[in-house]
Short mmCIF file of C-alpha atoms in Angstrom, two decimals:
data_model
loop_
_atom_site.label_atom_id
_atom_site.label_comp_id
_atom_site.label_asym_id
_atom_site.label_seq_id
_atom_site.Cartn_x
_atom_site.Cartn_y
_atom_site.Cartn_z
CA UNK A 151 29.89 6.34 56.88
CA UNK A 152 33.30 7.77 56.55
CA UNK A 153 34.25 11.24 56.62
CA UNK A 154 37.06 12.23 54.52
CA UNK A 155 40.46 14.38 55.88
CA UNK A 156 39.00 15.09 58.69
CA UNK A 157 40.83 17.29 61.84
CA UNK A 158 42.07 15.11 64.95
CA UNK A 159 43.06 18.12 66.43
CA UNK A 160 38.90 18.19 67.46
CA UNK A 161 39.43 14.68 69.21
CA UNK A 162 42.47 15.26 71.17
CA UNK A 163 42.52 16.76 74.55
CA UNK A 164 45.72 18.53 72.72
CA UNK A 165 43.89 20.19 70.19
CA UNK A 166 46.70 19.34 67.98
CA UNK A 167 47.35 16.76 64.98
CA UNK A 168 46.63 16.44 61.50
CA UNK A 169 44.10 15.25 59.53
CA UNK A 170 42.61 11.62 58.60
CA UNK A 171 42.77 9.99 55.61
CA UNK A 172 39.11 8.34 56.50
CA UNK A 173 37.58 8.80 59.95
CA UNK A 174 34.57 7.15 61.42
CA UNK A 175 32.80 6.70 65.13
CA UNK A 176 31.18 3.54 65.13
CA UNK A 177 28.10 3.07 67.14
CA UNK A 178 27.86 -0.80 66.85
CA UNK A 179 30.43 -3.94 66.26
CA UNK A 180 28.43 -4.37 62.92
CA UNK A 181 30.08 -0.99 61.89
CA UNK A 182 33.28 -1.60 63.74
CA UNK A 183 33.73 -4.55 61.03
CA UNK A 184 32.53 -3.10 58.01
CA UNK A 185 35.29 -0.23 58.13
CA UNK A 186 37.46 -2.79 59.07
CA UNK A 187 36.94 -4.84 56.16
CA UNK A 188 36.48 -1.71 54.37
CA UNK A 189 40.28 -0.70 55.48
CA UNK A 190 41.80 -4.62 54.55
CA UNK A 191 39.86 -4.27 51.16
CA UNK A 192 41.47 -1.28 50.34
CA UNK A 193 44.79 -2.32 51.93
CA UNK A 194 44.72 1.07 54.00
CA UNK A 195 46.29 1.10 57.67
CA UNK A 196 43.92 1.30 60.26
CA UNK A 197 44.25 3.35 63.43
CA UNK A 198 42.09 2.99 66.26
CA UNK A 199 41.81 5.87 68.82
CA UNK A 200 39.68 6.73 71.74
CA UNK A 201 38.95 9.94 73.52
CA UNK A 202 42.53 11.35 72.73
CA UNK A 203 43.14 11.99 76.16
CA UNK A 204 46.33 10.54 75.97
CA UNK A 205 47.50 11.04 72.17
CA UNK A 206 50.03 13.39 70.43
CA UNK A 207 49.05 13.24 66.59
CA UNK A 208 51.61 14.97 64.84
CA UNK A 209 51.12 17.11 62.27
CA UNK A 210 50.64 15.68 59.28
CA UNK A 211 48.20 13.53 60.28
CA UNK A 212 47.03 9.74 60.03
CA UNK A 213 46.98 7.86 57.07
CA UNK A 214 44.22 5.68 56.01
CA UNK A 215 41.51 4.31 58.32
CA UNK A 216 41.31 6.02 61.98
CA UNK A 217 38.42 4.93 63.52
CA UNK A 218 37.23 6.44 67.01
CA UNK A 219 35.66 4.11 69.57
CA UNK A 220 33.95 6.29 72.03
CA UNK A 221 30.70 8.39 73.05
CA UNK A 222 28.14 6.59 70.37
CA UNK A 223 29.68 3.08 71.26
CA UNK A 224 29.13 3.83 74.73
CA UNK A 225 26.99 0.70 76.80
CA UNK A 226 27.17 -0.56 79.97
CA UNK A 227 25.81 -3.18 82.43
CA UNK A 228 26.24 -4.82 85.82
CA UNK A 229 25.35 -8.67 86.91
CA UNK A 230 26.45 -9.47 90.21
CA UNK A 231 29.91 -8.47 90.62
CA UNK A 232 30.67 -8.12 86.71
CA UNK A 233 30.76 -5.09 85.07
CA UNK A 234 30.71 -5.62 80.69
CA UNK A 235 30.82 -2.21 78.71
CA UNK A 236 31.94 -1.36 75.42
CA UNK A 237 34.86 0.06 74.56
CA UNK A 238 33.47 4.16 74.24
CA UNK A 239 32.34 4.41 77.61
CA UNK A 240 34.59 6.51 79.55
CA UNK A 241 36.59 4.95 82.30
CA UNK A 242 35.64 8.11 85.12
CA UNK A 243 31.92 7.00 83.79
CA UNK A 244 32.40 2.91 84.58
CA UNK A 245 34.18 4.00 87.91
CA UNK A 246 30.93 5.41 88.98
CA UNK A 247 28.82 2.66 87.79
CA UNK A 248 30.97 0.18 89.98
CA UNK A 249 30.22 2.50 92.88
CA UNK A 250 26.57 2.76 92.43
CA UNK A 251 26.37 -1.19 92.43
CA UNK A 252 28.68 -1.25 95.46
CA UNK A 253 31.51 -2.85 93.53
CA UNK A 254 35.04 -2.00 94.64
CA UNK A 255 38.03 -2.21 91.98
CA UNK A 256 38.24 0.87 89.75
CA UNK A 257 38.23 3.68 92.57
CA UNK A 258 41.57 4.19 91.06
CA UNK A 259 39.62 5.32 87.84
CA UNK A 260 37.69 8.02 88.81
CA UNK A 261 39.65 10.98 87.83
CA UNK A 262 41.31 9.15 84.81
CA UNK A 263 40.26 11.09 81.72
CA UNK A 264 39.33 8.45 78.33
CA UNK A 265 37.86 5.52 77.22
CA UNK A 266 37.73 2.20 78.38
CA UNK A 267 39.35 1.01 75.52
CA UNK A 268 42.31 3.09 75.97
CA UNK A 269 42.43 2.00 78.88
CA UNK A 270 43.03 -2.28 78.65
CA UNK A 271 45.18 -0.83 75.34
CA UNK A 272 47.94 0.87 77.97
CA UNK A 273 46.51 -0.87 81.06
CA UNK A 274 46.38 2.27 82.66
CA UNK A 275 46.50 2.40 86.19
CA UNK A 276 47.11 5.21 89.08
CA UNK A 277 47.61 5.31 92.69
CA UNK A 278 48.37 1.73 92.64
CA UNK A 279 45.62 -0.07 90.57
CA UNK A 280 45.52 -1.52 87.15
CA UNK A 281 42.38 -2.07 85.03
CA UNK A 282 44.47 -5.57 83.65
CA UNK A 283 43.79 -8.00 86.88
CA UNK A 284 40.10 -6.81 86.64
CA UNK A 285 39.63 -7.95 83.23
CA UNK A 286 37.86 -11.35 83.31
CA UNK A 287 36.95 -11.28 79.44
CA UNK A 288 37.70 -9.10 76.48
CA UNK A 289 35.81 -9.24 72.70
CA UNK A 290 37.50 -8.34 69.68
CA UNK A 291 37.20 -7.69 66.03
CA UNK A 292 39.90 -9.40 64.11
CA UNK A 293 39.96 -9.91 60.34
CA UNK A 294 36.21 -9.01 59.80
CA UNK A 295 35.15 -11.80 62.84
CA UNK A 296 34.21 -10.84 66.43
CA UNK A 297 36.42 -12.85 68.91
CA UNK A 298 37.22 -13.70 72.75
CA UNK A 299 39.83 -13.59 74.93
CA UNK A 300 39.62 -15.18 78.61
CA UNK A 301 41.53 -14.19 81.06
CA UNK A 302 44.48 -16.91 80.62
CA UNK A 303 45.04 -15.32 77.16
CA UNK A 304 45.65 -11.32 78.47
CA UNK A 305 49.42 -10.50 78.57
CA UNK A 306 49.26 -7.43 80.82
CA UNK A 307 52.44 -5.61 82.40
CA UNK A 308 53.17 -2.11 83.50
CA UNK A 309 51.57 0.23 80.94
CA UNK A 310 51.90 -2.81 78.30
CA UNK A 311 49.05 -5.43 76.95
CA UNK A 312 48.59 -8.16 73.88
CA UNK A 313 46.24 -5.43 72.29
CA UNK A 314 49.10 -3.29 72.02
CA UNK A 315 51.15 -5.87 69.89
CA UNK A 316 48.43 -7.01 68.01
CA UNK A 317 46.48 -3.27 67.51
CA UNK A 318 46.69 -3.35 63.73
CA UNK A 319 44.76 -6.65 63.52
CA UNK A 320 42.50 -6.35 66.50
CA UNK A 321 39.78 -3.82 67.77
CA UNK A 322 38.68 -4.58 71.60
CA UNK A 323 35.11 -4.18 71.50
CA UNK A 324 33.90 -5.26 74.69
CA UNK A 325 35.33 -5.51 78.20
CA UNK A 326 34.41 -7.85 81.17
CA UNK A 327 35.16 -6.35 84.62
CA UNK A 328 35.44 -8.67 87.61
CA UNK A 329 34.94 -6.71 90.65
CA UNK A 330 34.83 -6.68 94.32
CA UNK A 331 31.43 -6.17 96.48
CA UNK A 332 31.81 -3.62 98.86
CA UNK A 333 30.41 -1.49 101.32
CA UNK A 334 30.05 1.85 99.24
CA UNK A 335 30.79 4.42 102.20
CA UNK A 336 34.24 2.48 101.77
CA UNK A 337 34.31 3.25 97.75
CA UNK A 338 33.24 6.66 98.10
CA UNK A 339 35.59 7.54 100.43
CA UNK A 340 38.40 6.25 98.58
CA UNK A 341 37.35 7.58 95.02
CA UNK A 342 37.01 11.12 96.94
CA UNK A 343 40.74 10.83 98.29
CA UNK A 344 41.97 10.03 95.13
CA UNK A 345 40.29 12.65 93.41
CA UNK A 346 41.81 15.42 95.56
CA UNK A 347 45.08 14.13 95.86
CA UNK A 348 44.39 14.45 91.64
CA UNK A 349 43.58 17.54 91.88
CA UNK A 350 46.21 18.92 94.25
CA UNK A 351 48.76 17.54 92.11
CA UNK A 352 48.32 17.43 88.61
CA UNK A 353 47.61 20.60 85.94
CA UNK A 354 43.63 19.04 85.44
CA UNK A 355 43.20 23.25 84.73
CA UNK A 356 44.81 23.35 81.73
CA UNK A 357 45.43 21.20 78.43
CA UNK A 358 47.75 17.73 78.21
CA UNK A 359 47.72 14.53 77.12
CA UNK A 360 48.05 13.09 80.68
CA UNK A 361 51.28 11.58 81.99
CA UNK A 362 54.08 12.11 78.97
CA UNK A 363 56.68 9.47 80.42
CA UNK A 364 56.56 6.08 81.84
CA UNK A 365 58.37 5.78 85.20
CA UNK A 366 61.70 4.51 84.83
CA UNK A 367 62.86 1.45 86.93
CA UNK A 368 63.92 3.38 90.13
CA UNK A 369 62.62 6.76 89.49
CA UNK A 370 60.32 9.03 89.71
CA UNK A 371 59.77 11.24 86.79
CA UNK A 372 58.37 14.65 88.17
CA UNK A 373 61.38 15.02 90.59
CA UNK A 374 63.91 13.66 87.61
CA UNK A 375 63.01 16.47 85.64
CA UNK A 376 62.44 18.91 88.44
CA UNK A 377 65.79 18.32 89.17
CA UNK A 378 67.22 19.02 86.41
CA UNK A 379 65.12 22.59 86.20
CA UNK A 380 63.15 21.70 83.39
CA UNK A 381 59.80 22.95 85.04
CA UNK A 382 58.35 25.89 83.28
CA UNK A 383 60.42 25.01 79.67
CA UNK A 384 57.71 25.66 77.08
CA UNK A 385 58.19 25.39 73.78
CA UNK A 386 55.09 27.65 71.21
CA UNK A 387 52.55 27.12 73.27
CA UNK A 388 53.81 23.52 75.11
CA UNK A 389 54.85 23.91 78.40
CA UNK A 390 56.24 21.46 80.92
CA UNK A 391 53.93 22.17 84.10
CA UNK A 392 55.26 23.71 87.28
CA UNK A 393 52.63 21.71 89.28
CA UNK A 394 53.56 18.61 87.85
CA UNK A 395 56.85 17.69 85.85
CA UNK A 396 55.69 14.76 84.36
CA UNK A 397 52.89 16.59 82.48
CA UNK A 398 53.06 18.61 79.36
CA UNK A 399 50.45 21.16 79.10
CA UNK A 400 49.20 23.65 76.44
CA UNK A 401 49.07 27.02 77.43
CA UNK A 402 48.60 29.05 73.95
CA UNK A 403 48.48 28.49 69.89
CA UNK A 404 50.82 25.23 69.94
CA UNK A 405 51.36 22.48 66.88
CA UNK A 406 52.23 18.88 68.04
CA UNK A 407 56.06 19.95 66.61
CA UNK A 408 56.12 21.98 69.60
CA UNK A 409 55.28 19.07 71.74
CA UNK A 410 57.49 16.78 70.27
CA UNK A 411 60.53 18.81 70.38
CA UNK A 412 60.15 19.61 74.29
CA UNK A 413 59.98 15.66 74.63
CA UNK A 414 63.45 15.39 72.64
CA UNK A 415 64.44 18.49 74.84
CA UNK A 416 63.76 16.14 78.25
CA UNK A 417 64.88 13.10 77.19
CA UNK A 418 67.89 14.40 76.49
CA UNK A 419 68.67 16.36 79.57
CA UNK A 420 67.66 13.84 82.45
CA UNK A 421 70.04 11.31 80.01
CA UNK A 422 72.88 13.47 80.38
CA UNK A 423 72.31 14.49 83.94
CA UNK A 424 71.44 11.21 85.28
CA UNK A 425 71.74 8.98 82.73
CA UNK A 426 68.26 7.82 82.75
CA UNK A 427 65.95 7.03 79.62
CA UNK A 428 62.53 8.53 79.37
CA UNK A 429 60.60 6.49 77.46
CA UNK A 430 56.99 8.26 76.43
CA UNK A 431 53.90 6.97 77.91
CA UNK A 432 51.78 9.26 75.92
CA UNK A 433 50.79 7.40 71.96
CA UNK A 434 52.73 9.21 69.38
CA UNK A 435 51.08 8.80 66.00
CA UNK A 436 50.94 9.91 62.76
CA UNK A 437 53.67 11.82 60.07
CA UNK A 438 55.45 14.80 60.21
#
């Protein structure tokens, strides 16, 4: 079931990171909670990842348990205007289920690379929409037992949820969407917007790990570091992007060292120039 020190650097839309301790892809909740179980009997940390789409795993790797939740966990359905999937399916792929079934809510999604479980982790969000008001229900995994959480029990804020504070005790399995009916002309012509503005404006030809920094209160972070003439900076094969400041791209051979120091590099400059913190948005895991 498990497969032992295995690469993340083939999971990661990096291509960086170290190896796993244990490493598994569930394809059912039944397997979700026998490696969990399997983890607290051993008393091994577990990590749960996704697609890796927005993951710097250093180099050293992960120890203990990282499980993956995404292409063989990967179901979806629609009944009237709720959409339930698992936690695999990839948010672009739910986006488009919405629109076939003329449901309106997650045009926002389309061009958003990952999982759906990344997703209600970070409560990602673009263009001004959040997956965390559509969530009417999540399941979970906790301690061996599957679980539910209604939507009086989600504590979502900007790029924030519960299942970040509680990740090392609970796996989302299962998300319930509550959508919108809507004319899909309307959709499709929103989703198609967003996806060129996406394009126009963000590096989607090479390499990152998405949007590296959260936006600081009163800021925007692409000019903040354009500013301060940090487009261009690489560092091994990490380089920030001259389309788009707030993205980190790979351009060449690169180790998640060379990532991580032109983070430290940023943060420090647009602190001393304009005395702003630049908190990452991107998960940082793993040891040195």
């Amino acid at each position: 079931m498990f497969q032992r020190n295995f690469s993340l650097a083939q999971v990661t839309s990096l291509g960086v990171g170290g190896p796993a301790d244990y490493f598994i892809q569930p394809s059912n909740v039944d397997e979700i909670i026998l490696a969990q179980r399997f983890a607290l009997d051993k008393n091994l940390p577990l990590t749960i990842i996704g697609y890796g789409t927005n993951l710097l795993i250093r180099d050293g790797g992960i120890r203990g348990v990282v499980m993956r939740l995404a292409e063989p966990f990967a179901k979806a359905k629609v009944k009237s205007n709720f959409l339930t999937a698992t936690t695999g399916c990839l948010f672009s792929s739910i986006s488009k289920l919405a629109l076939h079934h003329n449901l309106s809510g997650l045009e926002f999604a389309v061009g958003i690379p990952g999982g759906l479980g990344g997703a209600a982790f970070m409560n990602a969000g673009a263009y001004g929409g959040e997956i965390g008001p559509l969530i009417h229900e999540i399941e979970f995994v906790q301690n061996g037992e599957v679980g539910r959480w209604c939507k009086e029990d989600f504590s979502f804020s900007y790029r924030s949820s519960r299942i970040q504070k509680e990740q090392h005790m609970t796996i989302v399995s299962q998300v319930v969407l509550e959508l919108l009916p809507t004319n899909k002309s309307i959709i499709l012509e929103k989703m198609n917007d967003l996806q060129t503005q996406r394009r126009s404006k963000q590096p989607v030809e090479y390499p990152s790990a998405g949007s590296t920094f959260k936006r600081p209160t009163g800021h925007y972070v692409g000019p903040l570091i354009e500013k301060a003439g940090l487009k261009g900076l690489r560092v091994g094969g990490a380089e920030v992007s001259c389309k788009h400041g707030g993205f980190l791209i790979k351009t060449g051979e690169s180790r998640a060292c060379d990532f991580l120091k032109l983070i430290s590099i940023i943060q420090k400059e647009i602190l001393e120039q304009f005395s702003v913190e630049l908190e990452p948005e991107i998960r940082i895991l793993g040891e040195d």
